Each structure stands twice: as structure tokens, then as C-alpha cells.
C-alpha positions as CSV (number, residue, x, y, z in Angstrom):
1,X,-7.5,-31.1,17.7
2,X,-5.2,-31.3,15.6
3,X,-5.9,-30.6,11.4
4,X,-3.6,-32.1,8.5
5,X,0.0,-30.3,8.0
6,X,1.2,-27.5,6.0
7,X,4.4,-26.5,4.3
8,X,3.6,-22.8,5.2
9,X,0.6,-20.8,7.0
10,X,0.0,-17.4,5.5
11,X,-1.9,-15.5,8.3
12,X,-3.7,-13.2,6.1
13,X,-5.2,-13.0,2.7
14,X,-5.3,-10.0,1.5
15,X,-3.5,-9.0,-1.6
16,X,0.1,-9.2,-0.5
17,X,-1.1,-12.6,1.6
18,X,-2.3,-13.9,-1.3
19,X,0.0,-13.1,-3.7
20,X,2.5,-14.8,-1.6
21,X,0.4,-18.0,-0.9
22,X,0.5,-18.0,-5.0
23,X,3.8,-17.5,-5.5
24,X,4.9,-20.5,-2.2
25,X,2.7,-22.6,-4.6
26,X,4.1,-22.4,-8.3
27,X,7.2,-23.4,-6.1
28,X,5.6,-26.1,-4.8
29,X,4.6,-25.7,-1.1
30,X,1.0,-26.7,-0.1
31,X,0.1,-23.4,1.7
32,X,-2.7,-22.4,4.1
33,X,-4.1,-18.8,4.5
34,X,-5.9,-17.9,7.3
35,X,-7.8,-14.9,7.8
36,X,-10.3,-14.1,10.0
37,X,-13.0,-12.1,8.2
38,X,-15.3,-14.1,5.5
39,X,-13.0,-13.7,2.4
40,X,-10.3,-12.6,0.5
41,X,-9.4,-8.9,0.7
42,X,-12.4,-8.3,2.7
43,X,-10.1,-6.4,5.5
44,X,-8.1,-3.1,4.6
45,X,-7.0,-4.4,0.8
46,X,-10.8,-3.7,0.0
47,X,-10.7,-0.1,1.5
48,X,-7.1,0.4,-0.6
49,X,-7.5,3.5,-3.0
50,X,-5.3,0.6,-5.3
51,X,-3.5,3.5,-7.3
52,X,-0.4,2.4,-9.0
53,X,2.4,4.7,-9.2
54,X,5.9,5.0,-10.1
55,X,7.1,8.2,-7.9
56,X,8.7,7.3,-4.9
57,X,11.9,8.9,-3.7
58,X,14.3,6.0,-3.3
59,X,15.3,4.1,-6.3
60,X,14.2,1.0,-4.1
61,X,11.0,2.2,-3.9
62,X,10.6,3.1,-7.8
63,X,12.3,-0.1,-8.8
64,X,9.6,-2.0,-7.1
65,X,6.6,0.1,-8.4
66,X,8.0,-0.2,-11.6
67,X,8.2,-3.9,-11.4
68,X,4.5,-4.1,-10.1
69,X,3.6,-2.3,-13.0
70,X,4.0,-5.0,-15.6
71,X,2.1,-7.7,-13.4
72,X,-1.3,-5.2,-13.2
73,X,-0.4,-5.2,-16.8
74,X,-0.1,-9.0,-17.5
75,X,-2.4,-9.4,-15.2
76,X,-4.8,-12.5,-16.4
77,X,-1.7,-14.1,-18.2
78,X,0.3,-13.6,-14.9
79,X,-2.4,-15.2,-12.7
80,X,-2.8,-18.1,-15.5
81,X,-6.9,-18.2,-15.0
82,X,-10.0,-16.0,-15.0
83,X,-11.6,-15.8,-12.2
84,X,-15.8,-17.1,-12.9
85,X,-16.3,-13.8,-10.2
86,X,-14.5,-11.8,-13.0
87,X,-11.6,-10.2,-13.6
88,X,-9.6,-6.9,-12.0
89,X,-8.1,-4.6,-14.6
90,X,-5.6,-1.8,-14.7
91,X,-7.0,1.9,-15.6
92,X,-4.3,3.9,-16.9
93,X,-4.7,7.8,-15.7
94,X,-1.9,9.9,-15.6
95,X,-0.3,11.4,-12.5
96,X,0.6,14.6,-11.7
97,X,2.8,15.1,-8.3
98,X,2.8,19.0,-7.1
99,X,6.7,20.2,-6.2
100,X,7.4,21.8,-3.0
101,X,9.7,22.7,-0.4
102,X,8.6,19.9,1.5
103,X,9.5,17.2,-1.0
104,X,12.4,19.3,-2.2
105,X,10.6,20.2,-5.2
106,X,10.8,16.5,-6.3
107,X,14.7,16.5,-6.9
108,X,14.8,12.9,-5.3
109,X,11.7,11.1,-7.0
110,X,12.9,12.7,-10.6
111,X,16.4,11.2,-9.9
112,X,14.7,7.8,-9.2
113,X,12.7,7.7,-11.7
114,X,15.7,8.6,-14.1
115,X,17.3,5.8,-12.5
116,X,14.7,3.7,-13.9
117,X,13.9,4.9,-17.0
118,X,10.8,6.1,-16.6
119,X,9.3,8.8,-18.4
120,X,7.8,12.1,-17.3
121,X,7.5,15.4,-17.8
122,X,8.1,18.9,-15.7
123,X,5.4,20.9,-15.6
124,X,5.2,25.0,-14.8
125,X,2.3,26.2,-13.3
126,X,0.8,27.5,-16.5
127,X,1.2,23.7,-18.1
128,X,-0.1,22.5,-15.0
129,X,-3.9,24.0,-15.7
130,X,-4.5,21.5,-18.8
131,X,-4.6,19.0,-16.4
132,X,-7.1,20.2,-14.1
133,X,-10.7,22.1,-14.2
134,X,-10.4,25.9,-14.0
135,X,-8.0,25.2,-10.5
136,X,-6.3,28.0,-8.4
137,X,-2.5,27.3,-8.3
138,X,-1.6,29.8,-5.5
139,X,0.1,28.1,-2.2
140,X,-1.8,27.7,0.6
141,X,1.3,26.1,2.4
142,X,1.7,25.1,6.0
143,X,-1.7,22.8,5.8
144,X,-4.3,24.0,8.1
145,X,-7.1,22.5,10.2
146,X,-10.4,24.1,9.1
147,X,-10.9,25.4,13.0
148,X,-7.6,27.6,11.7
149,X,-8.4,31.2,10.8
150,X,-6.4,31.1,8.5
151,X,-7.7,28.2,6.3
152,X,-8.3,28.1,2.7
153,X,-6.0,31.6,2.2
154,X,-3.4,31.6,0.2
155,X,0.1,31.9,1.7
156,X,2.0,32.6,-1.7
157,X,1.3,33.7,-5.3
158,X,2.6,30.1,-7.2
159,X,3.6,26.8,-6.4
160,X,6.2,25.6,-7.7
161,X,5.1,23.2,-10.6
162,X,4.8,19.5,-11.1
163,X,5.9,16.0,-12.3
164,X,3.7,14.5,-14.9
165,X,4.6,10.9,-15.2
166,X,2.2,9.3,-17.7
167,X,2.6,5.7,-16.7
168,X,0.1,5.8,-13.4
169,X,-3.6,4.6,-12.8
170,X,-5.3,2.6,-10.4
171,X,-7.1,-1.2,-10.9
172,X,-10.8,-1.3,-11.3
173,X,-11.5,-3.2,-7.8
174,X,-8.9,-4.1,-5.3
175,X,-11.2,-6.6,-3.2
176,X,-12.0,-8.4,-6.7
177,X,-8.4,-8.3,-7.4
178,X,-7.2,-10.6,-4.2
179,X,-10.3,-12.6,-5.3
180,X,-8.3,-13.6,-8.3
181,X,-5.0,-14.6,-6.9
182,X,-7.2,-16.4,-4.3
183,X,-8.8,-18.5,-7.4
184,X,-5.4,-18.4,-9.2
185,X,-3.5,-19.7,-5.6
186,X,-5.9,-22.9,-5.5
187,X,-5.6,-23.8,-8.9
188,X,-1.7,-24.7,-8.0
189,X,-3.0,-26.4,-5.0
190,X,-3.5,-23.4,-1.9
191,X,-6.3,-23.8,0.5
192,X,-8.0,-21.0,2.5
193,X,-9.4,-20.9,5.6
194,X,-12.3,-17.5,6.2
195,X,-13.5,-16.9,9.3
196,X,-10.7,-18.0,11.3
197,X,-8.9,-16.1,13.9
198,X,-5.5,-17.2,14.7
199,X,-4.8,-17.1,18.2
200,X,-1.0,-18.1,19.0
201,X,2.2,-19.1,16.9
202,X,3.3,-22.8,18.1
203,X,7.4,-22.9,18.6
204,X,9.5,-26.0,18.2
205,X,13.0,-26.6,18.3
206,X,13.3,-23.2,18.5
207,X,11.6,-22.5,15.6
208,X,8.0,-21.5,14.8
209,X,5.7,-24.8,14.1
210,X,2.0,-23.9,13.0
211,X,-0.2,-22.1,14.4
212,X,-3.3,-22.7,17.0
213,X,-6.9,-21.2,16.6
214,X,-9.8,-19.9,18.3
215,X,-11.9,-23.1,18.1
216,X,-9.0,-25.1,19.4
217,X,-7.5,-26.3,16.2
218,X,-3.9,-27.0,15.7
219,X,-2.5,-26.5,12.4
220,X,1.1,-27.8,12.0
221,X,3.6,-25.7,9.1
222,X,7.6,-25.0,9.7
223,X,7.0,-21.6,7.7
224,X,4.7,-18.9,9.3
225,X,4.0,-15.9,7.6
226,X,2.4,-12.5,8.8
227,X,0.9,-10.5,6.4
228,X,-2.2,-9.7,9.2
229,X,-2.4,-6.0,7.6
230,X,-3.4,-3.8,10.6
231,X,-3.3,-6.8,13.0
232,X,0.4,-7.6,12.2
233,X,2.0,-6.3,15.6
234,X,-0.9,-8.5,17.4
235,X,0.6,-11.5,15.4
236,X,4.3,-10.4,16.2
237,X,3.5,-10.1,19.6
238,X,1.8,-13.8,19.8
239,X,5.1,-15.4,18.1
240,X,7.7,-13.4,20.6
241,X,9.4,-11.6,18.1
242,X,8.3,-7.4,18.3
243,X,10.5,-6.5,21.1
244,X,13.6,-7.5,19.1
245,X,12.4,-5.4,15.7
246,X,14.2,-2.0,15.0
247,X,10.9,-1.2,13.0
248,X,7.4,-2.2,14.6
249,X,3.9,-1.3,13.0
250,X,0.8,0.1,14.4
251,X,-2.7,0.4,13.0
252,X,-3.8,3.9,11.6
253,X,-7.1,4.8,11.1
254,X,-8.0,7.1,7.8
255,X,-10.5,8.6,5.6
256,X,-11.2,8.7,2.6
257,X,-13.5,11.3,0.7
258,X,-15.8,10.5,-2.5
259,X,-17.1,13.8,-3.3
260,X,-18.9,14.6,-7.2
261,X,-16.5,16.1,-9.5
262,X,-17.1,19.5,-10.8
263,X,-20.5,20.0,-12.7
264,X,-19.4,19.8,-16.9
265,X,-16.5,17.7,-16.4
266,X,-16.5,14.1,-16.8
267,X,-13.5,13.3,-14.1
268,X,-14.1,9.4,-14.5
269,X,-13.2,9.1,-17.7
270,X,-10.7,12.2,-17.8
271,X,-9.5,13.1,-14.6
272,X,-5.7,12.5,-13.1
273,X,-4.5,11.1,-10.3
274,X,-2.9,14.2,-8.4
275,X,-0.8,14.4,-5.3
276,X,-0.4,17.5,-3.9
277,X,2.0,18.2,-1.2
278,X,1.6,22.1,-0.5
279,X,-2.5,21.4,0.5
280,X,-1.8,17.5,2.0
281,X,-3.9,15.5,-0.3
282,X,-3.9,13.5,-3.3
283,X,-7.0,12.4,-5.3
284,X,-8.0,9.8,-8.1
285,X,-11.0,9.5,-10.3
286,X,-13.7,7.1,-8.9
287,X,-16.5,5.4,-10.1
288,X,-19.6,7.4,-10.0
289,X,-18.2,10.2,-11.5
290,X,-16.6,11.0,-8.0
291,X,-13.8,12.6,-6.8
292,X,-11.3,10.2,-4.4
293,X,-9.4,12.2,-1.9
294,X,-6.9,11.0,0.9
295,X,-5.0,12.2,3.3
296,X,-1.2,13.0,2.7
297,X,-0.7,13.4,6.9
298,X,0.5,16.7,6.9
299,X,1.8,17.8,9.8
300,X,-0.9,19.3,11.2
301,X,-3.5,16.7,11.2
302,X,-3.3,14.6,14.2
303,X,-2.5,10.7,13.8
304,X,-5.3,8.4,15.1
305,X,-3.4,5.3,16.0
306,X,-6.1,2.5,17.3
307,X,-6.7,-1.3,18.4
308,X,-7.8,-2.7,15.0
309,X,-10.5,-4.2,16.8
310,X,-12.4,-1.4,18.5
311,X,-12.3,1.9,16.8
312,X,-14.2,4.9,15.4
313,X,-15.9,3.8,12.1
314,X,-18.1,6.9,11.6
315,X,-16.8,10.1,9.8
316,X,-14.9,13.0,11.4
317,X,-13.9,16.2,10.6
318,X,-11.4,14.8,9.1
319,X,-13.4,13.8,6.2
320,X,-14.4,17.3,5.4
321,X,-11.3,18.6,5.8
322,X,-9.5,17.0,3.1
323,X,-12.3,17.8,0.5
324,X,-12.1,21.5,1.5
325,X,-7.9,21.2,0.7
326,X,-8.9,20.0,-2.8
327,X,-11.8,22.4,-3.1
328,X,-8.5,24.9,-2.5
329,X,-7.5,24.1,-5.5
330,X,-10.4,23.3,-7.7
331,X,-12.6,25.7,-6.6
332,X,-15.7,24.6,-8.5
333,X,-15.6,21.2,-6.7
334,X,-19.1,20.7,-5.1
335,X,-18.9,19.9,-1.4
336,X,-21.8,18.1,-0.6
337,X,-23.7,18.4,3.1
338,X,-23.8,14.4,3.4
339,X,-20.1,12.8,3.8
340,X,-19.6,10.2,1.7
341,X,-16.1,7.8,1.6
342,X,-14.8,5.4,3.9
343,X,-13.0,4.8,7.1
344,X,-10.2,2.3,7.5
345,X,-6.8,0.9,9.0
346,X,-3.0,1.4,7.6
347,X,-0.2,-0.8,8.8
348,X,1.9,1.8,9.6
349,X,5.9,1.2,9.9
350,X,7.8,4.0,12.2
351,X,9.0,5.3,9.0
352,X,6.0,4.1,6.3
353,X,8.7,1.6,4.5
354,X,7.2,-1.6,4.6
355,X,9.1,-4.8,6.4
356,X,9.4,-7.5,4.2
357,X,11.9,-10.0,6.1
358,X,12.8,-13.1,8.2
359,X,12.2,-12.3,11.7
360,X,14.3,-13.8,15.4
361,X,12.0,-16.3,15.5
362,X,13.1,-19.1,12.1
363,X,10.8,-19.9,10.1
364,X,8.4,-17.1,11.1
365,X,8.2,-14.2,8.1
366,X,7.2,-10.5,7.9
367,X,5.3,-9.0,4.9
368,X,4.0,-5.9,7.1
369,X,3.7,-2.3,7.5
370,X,2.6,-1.6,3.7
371,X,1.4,1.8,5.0
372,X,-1.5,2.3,3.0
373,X,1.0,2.3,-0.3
374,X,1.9,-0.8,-1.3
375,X,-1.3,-2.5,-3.3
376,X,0.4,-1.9,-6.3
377,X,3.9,-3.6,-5.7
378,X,1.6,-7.1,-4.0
379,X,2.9,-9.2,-6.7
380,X,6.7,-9.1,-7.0
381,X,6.1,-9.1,-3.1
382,X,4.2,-12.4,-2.8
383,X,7.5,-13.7,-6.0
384,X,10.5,-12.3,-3.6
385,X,8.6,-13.3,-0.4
386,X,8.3,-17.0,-2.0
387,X,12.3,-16.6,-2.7
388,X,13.5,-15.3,0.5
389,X,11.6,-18.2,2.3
390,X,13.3,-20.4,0.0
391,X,16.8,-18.7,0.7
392,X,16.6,-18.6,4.2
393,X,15.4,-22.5,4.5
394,X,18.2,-23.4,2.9
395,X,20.5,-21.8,5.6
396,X,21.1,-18.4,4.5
397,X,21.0,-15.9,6.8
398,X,19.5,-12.9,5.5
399,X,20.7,-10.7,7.8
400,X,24.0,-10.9,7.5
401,X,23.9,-11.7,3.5
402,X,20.4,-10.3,2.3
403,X,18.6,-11.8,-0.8
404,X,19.5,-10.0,-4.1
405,X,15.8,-10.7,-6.0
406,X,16.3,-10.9,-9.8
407,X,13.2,-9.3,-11.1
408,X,11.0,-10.9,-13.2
409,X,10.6,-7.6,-16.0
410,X,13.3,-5.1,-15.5
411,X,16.6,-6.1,-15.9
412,X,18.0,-4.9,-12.1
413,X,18.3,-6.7,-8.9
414,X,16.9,-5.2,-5.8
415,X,18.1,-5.7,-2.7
416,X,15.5,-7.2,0.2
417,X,17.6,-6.2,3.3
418,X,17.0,-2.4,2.2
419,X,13.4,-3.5,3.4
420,X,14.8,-5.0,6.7
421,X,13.0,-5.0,10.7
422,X,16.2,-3.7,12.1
423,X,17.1,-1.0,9.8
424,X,17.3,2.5,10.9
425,X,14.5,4.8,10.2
426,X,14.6,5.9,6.6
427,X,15.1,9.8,6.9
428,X,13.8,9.6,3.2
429,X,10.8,9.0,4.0
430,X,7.7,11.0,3.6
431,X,6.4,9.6,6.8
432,X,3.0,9.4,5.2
433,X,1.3,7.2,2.8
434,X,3.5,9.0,0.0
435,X,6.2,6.4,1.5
């Protein structure tokens, strides 16, 4: 059974899907998404902490966060509609990043960011305490499990200060958010297609030609693209192309606490995003006058790579442990006996870079391994994924002459191959969901 024809399929709609089945359209391609849940973000995008920061440690990686920036900013004039649901909006917060040995006291994000322009400020640990209820600032560094003896002393008098960089929040609701360039991606003409599971990638010529589905259906395209989130490898692996990628992902499960900020101090409203390296986690206000906290993988906490399909969704240890890290620090955080938080998937790349890229199979495109950071860079994604499907079906070939992508609000060009399948492993890297 065959259904009507497609210039591109977008297997996936959450916000990078989306975003890209937005951009394919102001180009002019009638696109398709596909996803197999009931609507758009309702897979891992909806579980994304959707923080948007500037601090990464390659200037790739800042350049890009920077760029998103200005969309979450422009945000309803960017999309060109309101969405009848209502509308996602950016909350500006402040971040503060903790130095330490183990990101080289931040030499390599404040060089990128001075790359960039951006501002921020060096903090001692005395400047550090406006920032943060009444905390403790001794190191407590290697992280610990809580079954450790050892846990919750501290191992040194100081750490060693922070980055401030002003110019950080997180947007109000990032399932709402995909909801919007969904409603924003029809009005140019996308359709969408909920509650549909995509079952193999039809070749041609040599060359990918639709895809077929569960109940049967055929659905014709010459562009395929894979932005399945956690299910990406299961997608690779249906269209033949994982076995000849130098980067593959796999699907992480996390946690994520909310736990009540300290009593007296209105953390919704005041608080800070914070990412603290020398305990493992990072934190943002939340709704409810709640504390967010996640996981910064230290090396001590084992990583629970699972079939997307079939995997623990109740809380762990895990949970508690990472609220206890923060209490470290903020001692007058209230650790409540009933867990409260979530439990979801990363697409996690060998080296937490995303792949954005062709793949060995033409017309078939990658927009996966995002990690668990890259919510806030889904725009200028979906606008250079719409451009290197462009370049390449014109006869480029990205591998051998990547796409240099003019952005759209700072004046620099960033290169697409530095995001490439076959790169080597990016030593950079913080391999966790720092990136």
C-alpha cells in the first residue's frame, strides 16, 4: 500500500526533527515526519532539562550555542506564528560553571567563549557565595557512590572558583516548544504522521527511497532523515549504514532529581543554573519552587546503556545520589523521603558530540547523538541540516569538501564536517552531557 510521495521523510519529531522539517520547508520541500509516539516532542525532547548555555570547550561547540541563543530569543518572530496551544519562552538565569582539575579549571571553555565574544566573569570562591544559599565550597573531589565510606567528606579546603557567564537560562517547556515548530512546520506546508513506527528504509538505485511502516504502508521520498533520538542506531541499522560510521550512538538511560529548594529562598525566581564538576552535577531552577539536578557522569557512576524499548523506568539510587552531591554543597537543601524527577533516554555518541551528516547510504541523513545537550542549538540545526541536504543533492560531497554554514546571527562560518560520522573521537570531550 502505497501513500502519496515526499520530497523528504524526517523519522522523528522532536525538536531537532522538527526544526529541520521547518527549515526543508521554507525551502520548499513537502516533508513528512514520522514518529511513533502520539505527538511532537512526546519522546526524550519532553524529558530534556532544555537549558541553554554558552560554555562548551570547543569554539565549534560555543559558536553553535551562541547561534541558538538568538532563535530562543526571536523565538515567535523566528517561527512566524503562535501556536493556539501557546507559546515556549526563554527564562534568562545566569550560569555559574565550578573550575577544576578535571576541566582544567575551565582554560578551554573561557578561550571559546573569548573566541566568541561572550561575556563572563571569574569568580573566587568568596564571590562565588552570592550566588548560592549559605553553600559549603570545600572539595569533595573524586565523586563518590553513597555505598562509599567516604561520601559527603570533604577531600580539600577550596575549589578552585567559577565562570559566571550571564547569558544562560532554560525555555519554559520543551515538549510545548516542538509543539510550536510543529504548528509553524505545517503552516509552510509539512505534514505529520503520530503513532507510526517506521519499520525499514526502502533503497533504489543505490540510494535510499522512502520508508515502509508497520501497518504495511509505503511512503516514497529520495531524502531520509534520522533524527529517531534514542532509537537512531535502530534506524541506522534498518537503512545499512552503522557498520561503516567511525561514531555510532547508543541509548542512555538517566535521572533527573526535582527536590524543594532550601526553606526562605525563592530558587524559582532567583536561583542559577550551576554545573559543578568537583561533586558531578549540575542543577537549574524548576517550577514548583524545585531544585533540577542531573547527572554530570562522573567517573564513578556506572553508565546504564539500554534497548530504548524495554528498560527500567522506576527510580534508583541513582536518583538520591545526585541530590545528596548538591546537598554537599548547599547543605540546607531538604532531601525529601519520596523521590521525585524523571527517568529517560540520551542519544549518546562514543564521544557526546553530536553527528549531524550525510551518511554511505545517498540521500539518507544523520541528525543523532545530541547527548542529552543539544535542545538548545535545535534550530540552526534543523537551518544547516536543510542546507547540507541541499548541498549534497546537488552533487557535493561532504566528505571530501564539508559545508561551511553561514550563520544566520553571528557573523562566522562554522564548519559541518567538524560534526562528521567518521571523525575520530574528540579527546575534548567531556564525555558526558557537559559535551
Amino acid at each position: 500500500m502505497t501513500q502519496k510521495k515526499y520530497d523528504a521523510i524526517i523519522i522523528g519529531a522532536g525538536i531537532i526533527g522538527n526544526s529541520i522539517a521547518y527549515e526543508l520547508a521554507l525551502k520548499g520541500y513537502k516533508t513528512l515526519s514520522i514518529d511513533k509516539l502520539g505527538g511532537s516532542g512526546f519522546g526524550s525532547t519532553a524529558g530534556s532539562c532544555a537549558i541553554i548555555r554558552l560554555y562548551y570547550s570547543s569554539p565549534e561547540g560555543v559558536a553553535l550555542a551562541r547561534e541558538g541563543y538568538y532563535y530562543w530569543l526571536d523565538w515567535p518572530k523566528y517561527l512566524k506564528t503562535i501556536d493556539p496551544a501557546g507559546m515556549a519562552y526563554y527564562k534568562n538565569t545566569g550560569a555559574m560553571v565550578y573550575k577544576s582539575e578535571h576541566n582544567k579549571n575551565l582554560a578551554p571553555v573561557m578561550e571559546s567563549l573569548d573566541a566568541l565574544g561572550v561575556g563572563y566573569l571569574e569568580l573566587t570562591p568568596e564571590e562565588m557565595k552570592q550566588y548560592l544559599p549559605n553553600p559549603d565550597l570545600r572539595s569533595f573531589h573524586p565523586q563518590k557512590r553513597m555505598d562509599d565510606p567516604d561520601f559527603g567528606k570533604p577531600t580539600g579546603k577550596s575549589i578552585n572558583g567559577a565562570v559566571y557567564v550571564p547569558e544562560s537560562g532554560y525555555v519554559s517547556d520543551p515538549k510545548l516548544s516542538t509543539h510550536n515548530v510543529e504548528i509553524a512546520a505545517r503552516n509552510v506546508g509539512s505534514d505529520f504522521m503520530f503513532n507510526t513506527q517506521v519499520v525499514d528504509i526502502l533503497k533504489k538505485e543505490g540510494r535510499a527511497a522512502g520508508v515502509a511502516l508497520k501497518d504495511g504502508t509505503i511512503i516514497e521520498a529520495p531524502v531520509v532523515v534520522n533524527v529517531a533520538g534514542p532509537h537512531s542506531y535502530i534506524i541506522n541499522r534498518m537503512a545499512g549504514v552503522e557498520d561503516k560510521m567511525n561514531i555510532k550512538t547508543r541509548a542512555l538511560r538517566v535521572e533527573v532529581a526535582h527536590v524543594p529548594s532550601p526553606a526562605g529562598v525563592d530558587w524559582e525566581n532567583t536561583g542559577i543554573i550551576t554545573s559543578d564538576s568537583d561533586t558531578g552535577v549540575y542543577t537549574r531552577p524548576e517550577v514548583g519552587n524545585h531544585v533540577l539536578i542531573g547527572s554530570e557522569e562522573p567517573a564513578c557512576d556506572p553508565l546504564d546503556y539500554v534497548d530504548p524499548d524495554d528498560y527500567n523506568k522506576n527510580f534508583t539510587d541513582q536518583l538520591k545520589t545526585q541530590a545528596m552531591r548538591v546537598a554537599m554543597r548547599i547543605p540546607d537543601l531538604p532531601i525529601p523521603n519520596k523521590d521525585q524527577g524523571l527517568v529517560d533516554l540520551y542519544d549518546v555518541s562514543d564521544d557526546w558530540y553530536p553527528i549531524y551528516d550525510k551518511s554511505d547510504l545517498p540521500g539518507f541523513y544523520l541528525a543523532i547523538g545530541t547527548s542529552g545537550n543539544q535542545y538548545k542549538n535545535a534550530p540552526p540545526v534543523g537551518s544547516f541540516m536543510s542546507e547540507l541536504i541541499q548541498y549534497c543533492e546537488s552533487g557535493n560531497d561532504h566528505d571530501k569538501t564539508p559545508l561551511q554554514y553561514r550563520m544566520k546571527y553571528i557573523n562566522r562560518t562554522l564548519n559541518i564536517g567538524f560534526f562528521s560520522r567518521n571523525r575520530e573521537i574528540n579527546q575534548d570531550s567531556s564525555f558526558s552531557v557537559i559535551g
